[in-house]
Amino acid sequence: MPSPLYPSPSSYPPSLTKIFGVAQIVIHVIYHIFFIILRIPGLVSLSILVALYKTAERKFSDKFFLAQEGHVWLPAFPSSWRFLLLLLVIVPIFAFIQVLRLLVGRFSLPLLIDRWIKTFGTRNLSHHGYVMFQQDGRGRDRRESSNATDEENPLVDGAEEYGERSFSRPTSPTARLARHLKARRIQLLAYVILFCVSTWVGVHYEQSGDVRYRNAIQAAVARPRRQGYGKQGELFEPVKSNATYIGSEKIFIAAMFYNNEQVIPYWHDSLIKVIHYLGPDNVFVSIVESHSTDGSPRLLHALDVDLARMDVPRRILTEDKAVTKPDDMSGNNRIEFLAATRNRAMEPLREGGYDRVVFSNDIYIEPESIVELLETNNGDYDMACGLDFGHFGAYDMWVLRDRQAKLASGIWPYFFDEADYHAMQSDSPVPVFTCWNGIVAFTADPLLPIALRSNRILSNNSLPYDLPSTHPAAHNPFMRGPNPALTPPIQFRASAPGECFSSESFLLPYDMRRQFNLQQIYVNPRVINGYDWRFYVYFKWLMRHPVLRWWIEKVYNGAWMARAVMVVGDPERVSRWDGGDCHPWWF
């Protein structure tokens, strides 16, 4: 008699019975196709890997390249770089998931099922009309069916006997698992190794050369002393061949800020650590903040308190109105305002007593990077610059020129001159025509009054060339001297009539070259800095990961897009002047 819960198919109308039959066939086919697909080797693993990559790519774009308007700005660098970077992130996660799948799905679950069966047995479902295998008292399987007639039972028994003679069925999942246990163990071991190796590679993301001064700085912070721990606190002999001075090197640290409450705490921390390394007796800190509408003045007051506690000589001006901000901050108005503000920060320098200047923009930077900047080319430089980064790669392309004064690229290797390219390959200081790029260190003499100069760097011989006609000093005798040592001090300025429209940051190294014949200007590729935290993280640690650097520098090797210059303005209007390639800007 049919169970009331499961009516006999004969009780349904013929049309409905047919529909049910077709539906059962369709479900049966879909079921088998689904499990056939799932049994394709590696399909589930590949699906997990693809899902992880797509998720990471979406999160990555939202984190680093989502503009304020909600639009995703595609990065300028090649997609293969991002692909490899995302693999570094997702491979450890993928390996961990695979280990869990194997432990739970391939080992633990079958054992739990087997334990369940042994403990609770199987439920007799014969009253529902299903054929079951059960064990009789003699330990053999017997087929039972509530729907089988007496005439059918001998057939069933005969089939039972034939089945016992022809084949045997495993009685537990562990028996079925035994055939593949060795392969599963090897697979598990492989994923465990992959997880360990990929995790180790992922966490070792820093270049050893980028952090070579970190331990010394940490030691200086732990045991501070007035004279510091660098060469600034010891007797040193300048590398210049014509130098005769031996003494302690004094560093003038300058910066200016405007609406930088996000940056200042990080910069504050880096500065304090650097001063511990250099020694409070060997530095002067000069900061100008003006026209901010956020918490920048308050944060700089906190810095002032910390510097006072360390007894560091300083001048920190907040809410300074000495330089009037023009209503129209475009063109030369903006450059003149920035030049005047930078000169305001440099005022204490003109009292003399300093050998080098470190001038920092409003950037994120590590303390070891600042020391690295000071030690560029073993201290043998006239100006050394960092590399600042933004959304499209290298940021301040308006200032940066290669050794031949040509425009640069926004992505590695940045420069097209052969010497510059090889220097980038070896992570060495790159000779350039001009730079600034977030932070610079330069000799102080060209900005000091003649009487206060050290007479160690500037030559007593006349310039070996005539000043270009476009340079303002060519027409102003008060800006010239008989030789570099007796040339009046320079300062930040805006472009003069006839010059390429340039920033005050470009014109300072340009004037150092033209008026003082100071030709040793370098970019230090290890001194990474940025104005936005997300791009700083991206280019400081992610893009400099050893695996990614190997791909970029050894495999990709400056191909395709890296050979395209970044032009500020219309590329068709790039011109050439004494200062090299001239960006057309908006003109």
Coordinates of C-alpha atoms in Angstrom, one line a residue:
M1 CA 0.0 0.0 0.0
P2 CA 1.5 3.4 -1.0
S3 CA 2.5 5.7 1.8
P4 CA 0.3 8.7 2.3
L5 CA 3.4 10.9 2.2
Y6 CA 4.4 9.5 -1.2
P7 CA 1.3 9.0 -3.4
S8 CA 1.5 6.4 -6.1
P9 CA 2.3 8.0 -9.5
S10 CA -0.8 6.3 -10.8
S11 CA -2.9 8.6 -8.6
Y12 CA -1.7 11.7 -10.6
P13 CA -3.3 12.8 -13.9
P14 CA -1.5 11.4 -17.0
S15 CA -0.4 14.9 -18.1
L16 CA 1.0 15.7 -14.7
T17 CA 2.7 12.3 -14.5
K18 CA 4.4 13.0 -17.8
I19 CA 5.6 16.4 -16.7
F20 CA 7.0 14.9 -13.5
G21 CA 8.7 12.2 -15.5
V22 CA 10.3 14.8 -17.9
A23 CA 11.3 16.9 -14.9
Q24 CA 13.0 14.0 -13.2
I25 CA 14.9 13.2 -16.3
V26 CA 16.1 16.8 -16.7
I27 CA 17.1 17.1 -13.1
H28 CA 18.9 13.7 -13.4
V29 CA 20.8 14.9 -16.4
I30 CA 21.7 18.3 -14.9
Y31 CA 22.8 16.5 -11.7
H32 CA 25.1 14.2 -13.6
I33 CA 26.5 17.0 -15.8
F34 CA 27.2 19.1 -12.8
F35 CA 29.1 16.4 -11.0
I36 CA 30.9 15.4 -14.2
I37 CA 32.1 19.1 -14.5
L38 CA 33.1 19.1 -10.9
R39 CA 35.2 16.0 -11.4
I40 CA 37.3 17.7 -14.1
P41 CA 40.8 17.8 -12.5
G42 CA 41.7 21.2 -11.1
L43 CA 38.4 22.9 -12.1
V44 CA 37.4 23.8 -8.5
S45 CA 40.9 24.9 -7.6
L46 CA 41.0 27.1 -10.8
S47 CA 37.6 28.6 -10.0
I48 CA 38.8 29.5 -6.5
L49 CA 41.9 31.1 -7.8
V50 CA 40.0 33.2 -10.4
A51 CA 37.4 34.3 -7.8
L52 CA 40.2 35.4 -5.4
Y53 CA 41.9 37.3 -8.2
K54 CA 38.7 39.1 -9.3
T55 CA 38.0 40.0 -5.7
A56 CA 41.5 41.3 -5.1
E57 CA 41.5 43.3 -8.3
R58 CA 38.2 45.0 -7.3
K59 CA 39.5 45.8 -3.8
F60 CA 42.8 46.9 -5.2
S61 CA 41.2 49.3 -7.7
D62 CA 38.9 50.7 -5.0
K63 CA 41.8 51.2 -2.6
F64 CA 44.4 52.7 -4.9
F65 CA 42.7 54.1 -8.0
L66 CA 39.2 55.2 -7.0
A67 CA 39.0 58.9 -7.7
Q68 CA 36.9 61.3 -5.6
E69 CA 34.2 61.3 -8.2
G70 CA 33.8 57.6 -7.9
H71 CA 35.4 56.8 -11.2
V72 CA 38.3 54.3 -11.4
W73 CA 41.4 55.8 -12.9
L74 CA 43.4 53.1 -14.7
P75 CA 47.1 53.3 -13.7
A76 CA 49.6 54.3 -16.3
F77 CA 51.9 51.3 -15.8
P78 CA 51.4 48.0 -17.7
S79 CA 48.7 45.6 -16.5
S80 CA 51.3 42.7 -16.2
W81 CA 52.8 44.6 -13.2
R82 CA 49.5 44.7 -11.5
F83 CA 48.7 41.1 -12.3
L84 CA 52.0 39.9 -10.8
L85 CA 51.4 42.1 -7.7
L86 CA 47.9 40.6 -7.2
L87 CA 49.3 37.1 -7.5
L88 CA 51.7 37.9 -4.6
V89 CA 48.7 38.8 -2.5
I90 CA 46.3 36.0 -3.4
V91 CA 48.6 32.9 -3.7
P92 CA 49.1 32.5 0.0
I93 CA 45.3 32.8 0.5
F94 CA 44.6 30.3 -2.3
A95 CA 47.1 27.8 -0.8
F96 CA 45.6 28.2 2.6
I97 CA 42.1 27.5 1.3
Q98 CA 43.3 24.5 -0.6
V99 CA 44.9 23.1 2.6
L100 CA 41.6 23.5 4.4
R101 CA 39.7 21.9 1.5
L102 CA 41.9 18.8 1.6
L103 CA 41.9 18.5 5.4
V104 CA 38.1 18.9 5.7
G105 CA 36.8 17.6 2.4
R106 CA 39.2 14.8 1.7
F107 CA 40.3 13.6 5.1
S108 CA 38.2 14.7 8.0
L109 CA 34.7 14.6 6.4
P110 CA 35.0 10.9 5.2
L111 CA 36.3 9.9 8.6
L112 CA 33.4 11.7 10.3
I113 CA 30.8 10.0 8.0
D114 CA 32.4 6.6 8.6
R115 CA 32.3 7.2 12.4
W116 CA 28.6 8.3 12.1
I117 CA 27.7 5.1 10.2
K118 CA 29.5 2.9 12.6
T119 CA 27.9 4.6 15.6
F120 CA 24.3 5.1 14.4
G121 CA 23.9 2.8 11.5
T122 CA 21.6 3.5 8.5
R123 CA 17.9 4.1 8.6
N124 CA 15.6 1.5 7.1
L125 CA 13.7 3.3 4.4
S126 CA 12.0 0.3 2.8
H127 CA 8.6 1.5 3.8
H128 CA 9.1 4.4 1.3
G129 CA 9.6 1.9 -1.5
Y130 CA 13.4 2.1 -1.7
V131 CA 15.7 -0.8 -2.0
M132 CA 18.4 -0.9 0.7
F133 CA 21.4 -3.0 1.6
Q134 CA 21.4 -4.3 5.0
Q135 CA 23.4 -6.9 6.9
D136 CA 21.7 -10.0 8.2
G137 CA 22.8 -11.9 11.2
R138 CA 25.4 -13.8 9.2
G139 CA 27.1 -10.5 8.2
R140 CA 26.1 -10.6 4.6
D141 CA 24.1 -8.0 2.7
R142 CA 20.5 -8.8 1.9
R143 CA 18.3 -6.8 -0.5
E144 CA 14.8 -6.0 0.8
S145 CA 11.9 -4.3 -0.9
S146 CA 8.5 -3.6 0.5
N147 CA 7.2 -3.5 -3.1
A148 CA 8.7 -6.9 -4.2
T149 CA 6.3 -9.8 -4.6
D150 CA 6.9 -13.4 -3.5
E151 CA 7.6 -14.3 -7.0
E152 CA 10.2 -11.6 -7.3
N153 CA 12.1 -12.5 -4.2
P154 CA 13.9 -15.5 -5.7
L155 CA 15.1 -13.2 -8.5
V156 CA 16.3 -10.8 -5.9
D157 CA 18.0 -13.5 -4.0
G158 CA 19.6 -14.9 -7.2
A159 CA 20.9 -11.4 -8.0
E160 CA 22.3 -11.2 -4.5
E161 CA 24.2 -14.4 -4.8
Y162 CA 25.5 -13.4 -8.3
G163 CA 26.6 -10.0 -6.9
E164 CA 28.5 -11.6 -4.1
R165 CA 30.4 -13.9 -6.5
S166 CA 31.1 -11.2 -9.2
F167 CA 32.1 -8.2 -7.2
S168 CA 32.4 -6.6 -3.7
R169 CA 31.4 -3.1 -2.6
P170 CA 33.4 -1.0 -0.1
T171 CA 31.6 -0.7 3.2
S172 CA 33.0 2.6 4.4
P173 CA 34.3 6.0 3.0
T174 CA 37.8 5.2 4.5
A175 CA 38.0 2.1 2.3
R176 CA 37.3 4.2 -0.8
L177 CA 39.7 6.8 0.4
A178 CA 42.6 4.4 0.8
R179 CA 43.1 4.1 -3.0
H180 CA 43.9 7.9 -3.2
L181 CA 45.3 8.6 0.2
K182 CA 48.9 8.8 -0.9
A183 CA 48.1 11.2 -3.8
R184 CA 46.1 13.3 -1.4
R185 CA 48.9 13.5 1.1
I186 CA 51.3 14.6 -1.6
Q187 CA 48.8 17.2 -2.8
L188 CA 48.4 18.5 0.8
L189 CA 52.1 18.7 1.3
A190 CA 52.5 20.7 -1.9
Y191 CA 49.9 23.2 -0.9
V192 CA 51.5 23.5 2.6
I193 CA 54.8 24.2 1.0
L194 CA 53.2 26.7 -1.4
F195 CA 51.6 28.5 1.5
C196 CA 54.8 28.8 3.5
V197 CA 56.9 29.9 0.6
S198 CA 54.4 32.4 -0.8
T199 CA 53.8 33.9 2.7
W200 CA 57.6 34.2 3.2
V201 CA 58.0 35.9 -0.1
G202 CA 55.0 38.2 0.6
V203 CA 56.3 39.5 4.0
H204 CA 59.8 40.0 2.8
Y205 CA 58.8 43.0 0.6
E206 CA 61.6 45.5 1.5
Q207 CA 64.8 45.9 -0.4
S208 CA 67.9 45.5 1.8
G209 CA 69.4 48.7 0.3
D210 CA 66.3 50.7 1.1
V211 CA 66.7 50.0 4.9
R212 CA 70.4 49.9 5.4
Y213 CA 70.4 52.8 7.8
R214 CA 67.3 51.6 9.8
N215 CA 69.2 49.7 12.5
A216 CA 71.6 52.6 13.1
I217 CA 68.6 55.0 13.4
Q218 CA 66.8 52.7 15.8
A219 CA 70.0 52.4 17.9
A220 CA 70.3 56.2 17.9
V221 CA 66.7 56.6 19.1
A222 CA 67.2 54.0 21.9
R223 CA 70.4 55.8 23.1
P224 CA 70.3 59.4 22.0
R225 CA 73.3 61.7 22.3
R226 CA 73.8 65.3 21.4
Q227 CA 76.4 64.7 18.7
G228 CA 74.4 62.0 17.0
Y229 CA 75.7 58.8 15.3
G230 CA 76.2 59.8 11.7
K231 CA 79.2 61.5 10.1
Q232 CA 77.6 64.7 11.2
G233 CA 78.7 63.9 14.8
E234 CA 82.2 62.8 13.8
L235 CA 85.1 64.5 12.1
F236 CA 84.7 64.1 8.4
E237 CA 86.7 65.0 5.3
P238 CA 84.6 66.1 2.3
V239 CA 85.0 63.9 -0.7
K240 CA 85.7 66.9 -3.0
S241 CA 89.3 66.7 -4.1
N242 CA 89.9 70.4 -3.5
A243 CA 88.5 70.4 0.0
T244 CA 90.7 71.1 3.0
Y245 CA 88.1 71.5 5.7
I246 CA 87.6 68.8 8.4
G247 CA 84.9 69.2 11.0
S248 CA 81.3 68.3 11.9
E249 CA 78.8 68.6 9.2
K250 CA 75.8 70.8 10.0
I251 CA 72.4 70.2 8.4
F252 CA 69.7 72.9 7.8
I253 CA 66.3 71.1 7.5
A254 CA 63.6 73.2 5.9
A255 CA 60.0 72.5 5.0
M256 CA 56.7 74.2 4.3
F257 CA 53.2 73.0 4.8
Y258 CA 49.7 73.9 3.8
N259 CA 46.6 71.9 4.8
N260 CA 48.6 68.8 5.6
E261 CA 47.1 67.4 8.8
Q262 CA 47.2 63.9 7.2
V263 CA 50.9 64.1 6.4
I264 CA 52.4 66.0 9.3
P265 CA 52.2 63.3 12.0
Y266 CA 54.1 60.8 9.9
W267 CA 56.6 63.5 8.8
H268 CA 57.0 64.5 12.5
D269 CA 57.9 61.0 13.5
S270 CA 60.4 60.6 10.7
L271 CA 62.0 63.9 11.5
I272 CA 62.5 63.2 15.2
K273 CA 64.2 59.9 14.4
V274 CA 66.5 61.5 11.9
I275 CA 67.5 64.2 14.4
H276 CA 68.4 61.5 16.9
Y277 CA 70.7 60.0 14.3
L278 CA 72.2 63.3 13.1
G279 CA 72.4 64.7 16.6
P280 CA 70.5 67.8 17.9
D281 CA 73.8 69.8 17.9
N282 CA 74.2 69.3 14.2
V283 CA 70.8 70.4 12.8
F284 CA 68.5 73.4 12.5
V285 CA 64.8 73.0 11.7
S286 CA 63.0 75.8 9.8
I287 CA 59.3 75.3 9.0
V288 CA 56.7 77.6 7.5
E289 CA 53.0 77.0 7.5
S290 CA 50.6 79.5 6.0
H291 CA 47.0 79.9 5.0
S292 CA 45.9 76.4 6.2
T293 CA 42.3 75.8 7.0
D294 CA 42.8 72.4 8.8
G295 CA 44.7 71.3 11.9
S296 CA 48.2 71.8 10.5
P297 CA 49.1 74.6 12.9
R298 CA 48.1 72.6 15.9
L299 CA 50.2 69.6 14.7
L300 CA 53.2 71.8 14.1
H301 CA 52.9 73.2 17.6
A302 CA 53.2 69.6 18.8
L303 CA 56.3 69.2 16.8
D304 CA 57.7 72.4 18.2
V305 CA 57.2 71.0 21.7
D306 CA 59.0 67.8 20.9
L307 CA 61.9 69.7 19.3
A308 CA 62.1 71.9 22.4
R309 CA 62.3 68.9 24.6
M310 CA 65.3 67.7 22.6
D311 CA 66.7 71.2 22.6
V312 CA 66.9 71.4 18.8
P313 CA 67.6 74.9 17.3
R314 CA 64.6 75.8 15.2
R315 CA 62.1 78.3 13.8
I316 CA 58.6 77.1 13.2
L317 CA 56.2 79.6 11.8
T318 CA 52.5 78.8 11.8
E319 CA 49.7 80.8 10.3
D320 CA 52.4 83.0 8.8
K321 CA 51.1 85.9 6.7
A322 CA 54.5 87.4 5.7
V323 CA 53.9 86.2 2.1
T324 CA 50.6 87.4 0.6
K325 CA 48.7 84.7 -1.2
P326 CA 47.4 86.0 -4.6
D327 CA 43.8 85.6 -5.5
D328 CA 44.8 84.2 -8.8
M329 CA 47.0 81.2 -8.1
S330 CA 47.8 80.3 -11.8
G331 CA 50.8 80.7 -13.9
N332 CA 53.7 82.8 -12.6
N333 CA 51.6 84.1 -9.7
R334 CA 51.6 80.7 -8.1
I335 CA 55.3 80.2 -8.7
E336 CA 56.2 83.6 -7.3
F337 CA 54.2 82.8 -4.2
L338 CA 55.8 79.4 -3.7
A339 CA 59.3 80.8 -4.3
A340 CA 58.7 83.5 -1.7
T341 CA 57.4 81.0 0.8
R342 CA 60.4 78.8 0.3
N343 CA 62.7 81.7 0.7
R344 CA 60.9 82.5 3.9
A345 CA 61.8 79.1 5.2
M346 CA 65.4 79.6 4.2
E347 CA 65.9 82.9 6.1
P348 CA 67.7 81.4 9.1
L349 CA 70.2 79.7 6.8
R350 CA 71.6 83.1 5.8
E351 CA 73.1 83.5 9.2
G352 CA 75.6 80.8 8.2
G353 CA 77.1 77.8 9.9
Y354 CA 75.5 75.1 7.8
D355 CA 77.1 72.8 5.2
R356 CA 74.0 71.1 3.6
V357 CA 70.3 71.9 3.2
V358 CA 67.6 69.3 3.3
F359 CA 64.4 70.8 2.0
S360 CA 61.3 68.6 2.2
N361 CA 57.9 69.0 0.6
D362 CA 54.7 67.9 2.4
I363 CA 55.5 64.2 1.9
Y364 CA 55.3 60.7 3.5
I365 CA 58.9 59.5 4.0
E366 CA 60.8 57.0 6.1
P367 CA 63.7 58.3 8.4
E368 CA 66.1 55.9 6.7
S369 CA 65.2 57.4 3.4
I370 CA 66.3 60.9 4.6
V371 CA 69.6 59.5 5.8
E372 CA 69.9 57.7 2.5
L373 CA 69.4 61.0 0.7
L374 CA 72.2 62.6 2.7
E375 CA 74.5 59.7 1.9
T376 CA 73.9 59.8 -1.8
N377 CA 77.0 58.9 -3.8
N378 CA 78.9 58.7 -0.5
G379 CA 78.2 62.4 0.1
D380 CA 79.8 63.5 -3.1
Y381 CA 77.1 65.6 -4.7
D382 CA 76.0 69.2 -5.2
M383 CA 72.3 68.2 -5.1
A384 CA 70.6 64.9 -4.5
C385 CA 66.8 64.3 -4.9
G386 CA 64.4 61.6 -4.0
L387 CA 61.6 60.2 -6.3
D388 CA 58.0 61.3 -5.5
F389 CA 55.1 59.2 -6.7
G390 CA 51.4 59.7 -7.5
H391 CA 48.7 58.0 -9.4
F392 CA 50.5 57.8 -12.8
G393 CA 53.9 57.0 -11.4
A394 CA 56.7 59.5 -10.9
Y395 CA 55.0 62.7 -9.8
D396 CA 56.9 65.9 -10.4
M397 CA 57.7 65.5 -14.1
W398 CA 57.6 69.3 -14.6
V399 CA 61.0 69.4 -12.8
L400 CA 62.7 66.2 -13.6
R401 CA 65.1 66.0 -16.6
D402 CA 67.6 63.3 -17.5
R403 CA 71.3 63.9 -17.8
Q404 CA 70.8 65.5 -21.3
A405 CA 68.0 67.7 -20.0
K406 CA 65.4 65.7 -21.8
L407 CA 61.9 64.9 -20.5
A408 CA 61.5 61.8 -18.4
S409 CA 58.9 58.9 -18.2
G410 CA 56.5 58.4 -15.3
I411 CA 57.3 54.7 -14.9
W412 CA 60.5 52.7 -14.6
P413 CA 63.2 53.3 -15.8
Y414 CA 62.1 56.9 -16.0
F415 CA 65.1 58.1 -18.0
F416 CA 66.2 57.4 -21.6
D417 CA 69.8 58.4 -21.4
E418 CA 72.1 55.3 -21.4
A419 CA 74.0 56.3 -18.3
D420 CA 70.8 57.1 -16.4
Y421 CA 69.3 53.8 -17.5
H422 CA 72.2 51.7 -16.3
A423 CA 72.2 53.6 -13.0
M424 CA 68.5 52.8 -12.5
Q425 CA 69.2 49.1 -13.2
S426 CA 71.8 49.0 -10.4
D427 CA 69.7 51.2 -8.0
S428 CA 72.5 53.7 -8.0
P429 CA 72.4 57.5 -7.9
V430 CA 71.3 58.7 -11.4
P431 CA 73.0 61.8 -12.9
V432 CA 70.3 64.2 -14.0
F433 CA 70.1 67.8 -15.3
T434 CA 67.5 69.0 -12.7
C435 CA 65.3 67.4 -10.1
W436 CA 63.4 68.1 -6.8
N437 CA 60.8 65.3 -6.5
G438 CA 59.6 65.6 -3.0
I439 CA 62.8 66.1 -1.0
V440 CA 66.3 67.3 -1.8
A441 CA 69.7 67.7 -0.1
F442 CA 72.2 70.2 -1.5
T443 CA 75.3 72.2 -0.6
A444 CA 74.4 75.3 1.3
D445 CA 77.2 77.6 -0.1
P446 CA 75.3 79.0 -3.2
L447 CA 72.6 80.3 -0.9
L448 CA 74.9 81.7 1.8
P449 CA 76.3 85.2 1.8
I450 CA 79.8 85.2 0.4
A451 CA 81.5 86.0 3.7
L452 CA 79.8 83.1 5.4
R453 CA 80.6 80.4 2.9
S454 CA 82.9 77.5 3.8
N455 CA 85.1 78.0 0.6
R456 CA 85.1 74.2 0.3
I457 CA 82.9 73.7 -2.7
L458 CA 82.7 76.7 -4.9
S459 CA 85.6 77.3 -7.4
N460 CA 87.8 80.3 -7.4
N461 CA 88.2 80.0 -11.2
S462 CA 85.9 81.8 -13.6
L463 CA 83.1 80.0 -15.3
P464 CA 84.3 78.0 -18.3
Y465 CA 81.3 79.2 -20.3
D466 CA 79.2 82.3 -20.9
L467 CA 75.8 82.6 -19.2
P468 CA 73.0 81.9 -21.7
S469 CA 71.3 85.1 -22.9
T470 CA 68.0 83.9 -21.5
H471 CA 69.3 83.8 -17.9
P472 CA 68.5 86.9 -15.9
A473 CA 72.1 87.0 -14.5
A474 CA 73.3 87.6 -18.1
H475 CA 71.8 91.0 -18.0
N476 CA 72.2 91.9 -14.3
P477 CA 75.8 92.5 -13.1
F478 CA 74.6 92.4 -9.5
M479 CA 73.8 88.7 -9.9
R480 CA 77.2 87.8 -11.3
G481 CA 80.7 87.5 -9.8
P482 CA 84.2 87.0 -11.2
N483 CA 84.0 83.3 -10.2
P484 CA 81.5 81.0 -8.4
A485 CA 83.1 81.6 -5.0
L486 CA 82.4 85.3 -5.3
T487 CA 79.0 85.1 -7.0
P488 CA 76.1 86.6 -4.9
P489 CA 73.8 84.1 -3.3
I490 CA 70.9 82.7 -5.2
Q491 CA 67.4 82.0 -4.0
F492 CA 64.1 80.5 -5.2
R493 CA 62.6 82.5 -8.1
A494 CA 60.1 82.4 -10.9
S495 CA 60.9 82.3 -14.6
A496 CA 62.3 85.4 -16.1
P497 CA 61.1 86.8 -19.5
G498 CA 62.5 84.6 -22.3
E499 CA 62.9 81.5 -20.1
C500 CA 60.8 78.4 -20.3
F501 CA 57.9 78.6 -17.8
S502 CA 59.3 76.6 -15.0
S503 CA 58.7 75.9 -11.3
E504 CA 60.9 77.4 -8.5
S505 CA 62.0 73.9 -7.8
F506 CA 63.4 73.5 -11.3
L507 CA 65.1 76.9 -11.4
L508 CA 67.2 76.4 -8.2
P509 CA 69.2 73.5 -9.6
Y510 CA 69.3 75.2 -12.9
D511 CA 70.8 78.3 -11.4
M512 CA 73.3 76.2 -9.4
R513 CA 74.5 74.7 -12.7
R514 CA 74.6 78.0 -14.6
Q515 CA 75.9 80.4 -12.0
F516 CA 78.1 78.1 -9.9
N517 CA 79.1 75.3 -12.3
L518 CA 77.7 72.7 -9.8
Q519 CA 77.1 69.8 -12.1
Q520 CA 76.8 66.8 -9.7
I521 CA 73.1 66.5 -9.4
Y522 CA 71.6 63.1 -8.8
V523 CA 68.3 61.3 -8.3
N524 CA 68.5 58.6 -5.6
P525 CA 66.0 55.9 -6.6
R526 CA 66.0 54.5 -3.1
V527 CA 64.5 57.7 -1.6
I528 CA 60.9 57.0 -2.3
N529 CA 58.3 59.5 -1.1
G530 CA 54.7 60.5 -1.8
Y531 CA 52.0 63.0 -1.1
D532 CA 49.1 60.6 -0.8
W533 CA 49.4 57.6 1.7
R534 CA 47.9 55.1 -0.7
F535 CA 50.3 55.9 -3.5
Y536 CA 53.2 56.1 -1.1
V537 CA 52.4 52.6 0.1
Y538 CA 52.0 51.4 -3.5
F539 CA 55.3 52.7 -4.8
K540 CA 57.4 52.4 -1.6
W541 CA 56.6 48.8 -0.7
L542 CA 54.4 47.1 -3.3
M543 CA 56.1 48.2 -6.5
R544 CA 59.6 47.7 -5.0
H545 CA 58.8 44.1 -3.9
P546 CA 61.8 42.0 -5.0
V547 CA 59.7 39.7 -7.2
L548 CA 58.0 42.6 -8.9
R549 CA 61.3 44.5 -9.3
W550 CA 62.8 41.4 -11.0
W551 CA 59.9 41.3 -13.4
I552 CA 60.0 45.0 -14.2
E553 CA 63.8 45.4 -14.5
K554 CA 64.9 42.0 -15.9
V555 CA 61.9 40.7 -17.9
Y556 CA 59.9 43.8 -18.9
N557 CA 63.0 45.9 -18.9
G558 CA 61.6 49.2 -19.9
A559 CA 59.6 48.0 -22.9
W560 CA 56.7 49.7 -24.6
M561 CA 54.9 52.1 -22.3
A562 CA 58.0 52.8 -20.2
R563 CA 59.6 54.4 -23.3
A564 CA 56.9 57.1 -23.5
V565 CA 57.7 60.5 -21.9
M566 CA 55.2 62.2 -19.6
V567 CA 54.5 65.7 -21.0
V568 CA 52.8 68.4 -19.0
G569 CA 50.7 69.9 -21.7
D570 CA 50.3 69.4 -25.5
P571 CA 53.0 67.0 -26.7
E572 CA 53.1 68.7 -30.0
R573 CA 54.3 71.9 -28.4
V574 CA 57.3 70.7 -26.5
S575 CA 60.2 73.1 -27.2
R576 CA 63.9 73.3 -26.3
W577 CA 65.8 76.0 -24.5
D578 CA 69.0 76.4 -22.5
G579 CA 67.4 74.4 -19.6
G580 CA 66.6 71.5 -21.9
D581 CA 63.2 70.3 -23.0
C582 CA 60.4 72.7 -22.1
H583 CA 57.0 71.4 -21.0
P584 CA 54.3 73.4 -22.9
W585 CA 52.1 73.5 -19.7
W586 CA 48.8 75.1 -20.7
F587 CA 50.2 77.6 -23.2

